[in-house]
Amino acid sequence: MGLDTIELVWQVEEHFGIQVQQSKFGGLRTVGDLAALIHERLRAAKQQSCRFLKSYLSLRALVREVVGDPRLRIHPEEVIADELMPSQVRMLWKRLPEKYDFTPASLWLTPNVRGAIQIFLWGLLLLTIYASFFVHPGFLFGLFAVLFIAVALAYVVNLWRCIPPPGWATFGELTLKIVGTVAATKQTQLQTMDEVLAELRPLIVEHVGGKPEEISAEMTFKELGFD
């Protein structure tokens, strides 16, 4: 699947409240394949009771493993970054794909770290410009040095990411993402494949243009112009 197709899947995940596991990506070749997966999750939402509670208990067990406290209590409304240490948040994010086979949204830097990095880079750039013009000629060399340091810093700062982004910030929101690996959490009023296709077509049209009624289940993503 190309980047365009993956972006569509991300939009579908948000619209239907599902998570498409990495192992499912390769099987999504046609519009019908994606509609069938959505329909499967909608049926699961109607057939399985207490799915949120089961997923919440599973998440709690994982958090307890990460923290090393078998009696740790968490609540759905609690903000993850407020309850766990930065290293524990990073470890939790590392364990999520291993246990649930989906890729969580990337962690963010704290505002203080983001601000410090921006100040550092601007200061380094200004210092390089000053040194290149007034101390030692060689502006391009200095500019390349700044770019190299910026790239290296971008790699290093990944070690400092510890803030779950909006939609993933609380234990309750994270639980809904886990629920989405087996059952839909949105648009659960849809009953049939035809209703799912009718809901899915406008999302596809946003990417490829045209009219919703022109999108059929048999069309492949390649035919629609996705990478």
Short mmCIF file of C-alpha atoms in Angstrom, two decimals, residues 75-199:
data_model
loop_
_atom_site.label_atom_id
_atom_site.label_comp_id
_atom_site.label_asym_id
_atom_site.label_seq_id
_atom_site.Cartn_x
_atom_site.Cartn_y
_atom_site.Cartn_z
CA HIS A 75 -9.00 5.53 35.46
CA PRO A 76 -10.31 6.27 31.96
CA GLU A 77 -10.30 10.05 32.43
CA GLU A 78 -6.70 10.20 33.70
CA VAL A 79 -4.11 11.77 31.39
CA ILE A 80 -1.43 9.21 30.62
CA ALA A 81 1.44 11.70 30.69
CA ASP A 82 0.35 12.88 34.16
CA GLU A 83 0.29 9.38 35.63
CA LEU A 84 3.34 7.75 34.02
CA MET A 85 6.97 8.80 33.90
CA PRO A 86 8.30 9.79 30.44
CA SER A 87 10.30 6.56 30.13
CA GLN A 88 7.19 4.57 31.06
CA VAL A 89 5.09 6.34 28.42
CA ARG A 90 7.71 5.53 25.79
CA MET A 91 7.81 1.90 26.92
CA LEU A 92 4.01 1.68 26.81
CA TRP A 93 4.02 3.07 23.24
CA LYS A 94 6.64 0.50 22.29
CA ARG A 95 4.58 -2.35 23.74
CA LEU A 96 1.26 -1.38 22.12
CA PRO A 97 2.16 -2.64 18.60
CA GLU A 98 3.58 -5.84 20.08
CA LYS A 99 0.39 -6.65 21.98
CA TYR A 100 -2.36 -5.23 19.76
CA ASP A 101 -0.75 -5.21 16.27
CA PHE A 102 -1.48 -1.57 15.44
CA THR A 103 0.73 1.49 15.21
CA PRO A 104 -0.15 4.22 17.73
CA ALA A 105 0.11 7.90 16.84
CA SER A 106 3.58 9.34 17.41
CA LEU A 107 4.38 10.81 20.79
CA TRP A 108 4.92 14.56 21.06
CA LEU A 109 7.66 16.53 22.74
CA THR A 110 6.83 18.53 25.83
CA PRO A 111 6.34 22.28 25.18
CA ASN A 112 9.49 23.09 27.17
CA VAL A 113 11.64 20.74 25.11
CA ARG A 114 10.15 22.01 21.83
CA GLY A 115 10.85 25.60 22.88
CA ALA A 116 14.41 24.81 23.95
CA ILE A 117 15.15 23.06 20.65
CA GLN A 118 13.76 25.96 18.61
CA ILE A 119 15.82 28.48 20.57
CA PHE A 120 18.92 26.32 20.19
CA LEU A 121 18.51 25.93 16.42
CA TRP A 122 17.79 29.63 15.85
CA GLY A 123 20.75 30.59 18.00
CA LEU A 124 23.00 28.15 16.16
CA LEU A 125 21.85 29.47 12.79
CA LEU A 126 22.44 33.09 13.77
CA LEU A 127 25.84 32.24 15.23
CA THR A 128 26.81 30.40 12.05
CA ILE A 129 25.74 33.31 9.84
CA TYR A 130 27.68 35.76 12.00
CA ALA A 131 30.78 33.57 12.04
CA SER A 132 30.62 32.95 8.30
CA PHE A 133 30.45 36.63 7.39
CA PHE A 134 32.51 38.33 10.08
CA VAL A 135 34.84 35.73 11.56
CA HIS A 136 35.58 33.14 8.90
CA PRO A 137 34.21 33.15 5.36
CA GLY A 138 32.35 30.06 4.30
CA PHE A 139 28.63 30.63 4.67
CA LEU A 140 27.63 27.50 2.76
CA PHE A 141 29.85 25.33 4.90
CA GLY A 142 28.32 26.82 8.03
CA LEU A 143 24.81 26.36 6.66
CA PHE A 144 25.47 22.70 5.88
CA ALA A 145 26.81 22.30 9.40
CA VAL A 146 23.58 23.71 10.80
CA LEU A 147 21.50 21.37 8.61
CA PHE A 148 23.58 18.39 9.71
CA ILE A 149 23.15 19.29 13.37
CA ALA A 150 19.39 19.80 12.84
CA VAL A 151 19.03 16.33 11.27
CA ALA A 152 21.07 14.73 14.03
CA LEU A 153 19.04 16.58 16.64
CA ALA A 154 15.78 15.42 15.06
CA TYR A 155 16.97 11.85 15.50
CA VAL A 156 18.05 12.40 19.09
CA VAL A 157 14.87 14.19 20.18
CA ASN A 158 12.86 11.04 19.45
CA LEU A 159 14.30 9.83 22.73
CA TRP A 160 12.55 12.74 24.48
CA ARG A 161 9.05 12.23 23.06
CA CYS A 162 6.71 11.35 25.90
CA ILE A 163 3.37 13.14 25.37
CA PRO A 164 0.50 11.18 23.76
CA PRO A 165 -1.23 13.38 21.15
CA PRO A 166 -4.91 14.44 21.23
CA GLY A 167 -7.20 11.46 20.85
CA TRP A 168 -4.66 9.25 22.62
CA ALA A 169 -4.02 11.33 25.72
CA THR A 170 -6.12 9.55 28.35
CA PHE A 171 -6.39 5.90 29.33
CA GLY A 172 -10.00 5.94 28.15
CA GLU A 173 -9.07 7.27 24.70
CA LEU A 174 -6.32 4.69 24.40
CA THR A 175 -8.79 1.97 25.38
CA LEU A 176 -11.10 3.03 22.53
CA LYS A 177 -8.19 2.61 20.12
CA ILE A 178 -7.72 -0.94 21.40
CA VAL A 179 -11.45 -1.62 21.07
CA GLY A 180 -11.14 -0.44 17.47
CA THR A 181 -8.84 -3.36 16.61
CA VAL A 182 -11.82 -5.74 16.90
CA ALA A 183 -14.96 -3.57 16.81
CA ALA A 184 -16.07 -0.19 15.49
CA THR A 185 -16.76 2.57 17.97
CA LYS A 186 -18.38 5.03 15.52
CA GLN A 187 -21.07 4.79 12.80
CA THR A 188 -22.42 1.72 14.59
CA GLN A 189 -25.89 2.41 13.20
CA LEU A 190 -24.81 1.04 9.81
CA GLN A 191 -26.22 -2.41 9.16
CA THR A 192 -25.38 -3.66 5.67
CA MET A 193 -22.45 -3.63 3.26
CA ASP A 194 -24.37 -1.24 1.02
CA GLU A 195 -24.71 1.22 3.90
CA VAL A 196 -20.99 0.88 4.66
CA LEU A 197 -20.10 1.53 1.02
CA ALA A 198 -22.38 4.58 0.95
CA GLU A 199 -20.56 5.95 4.00
#
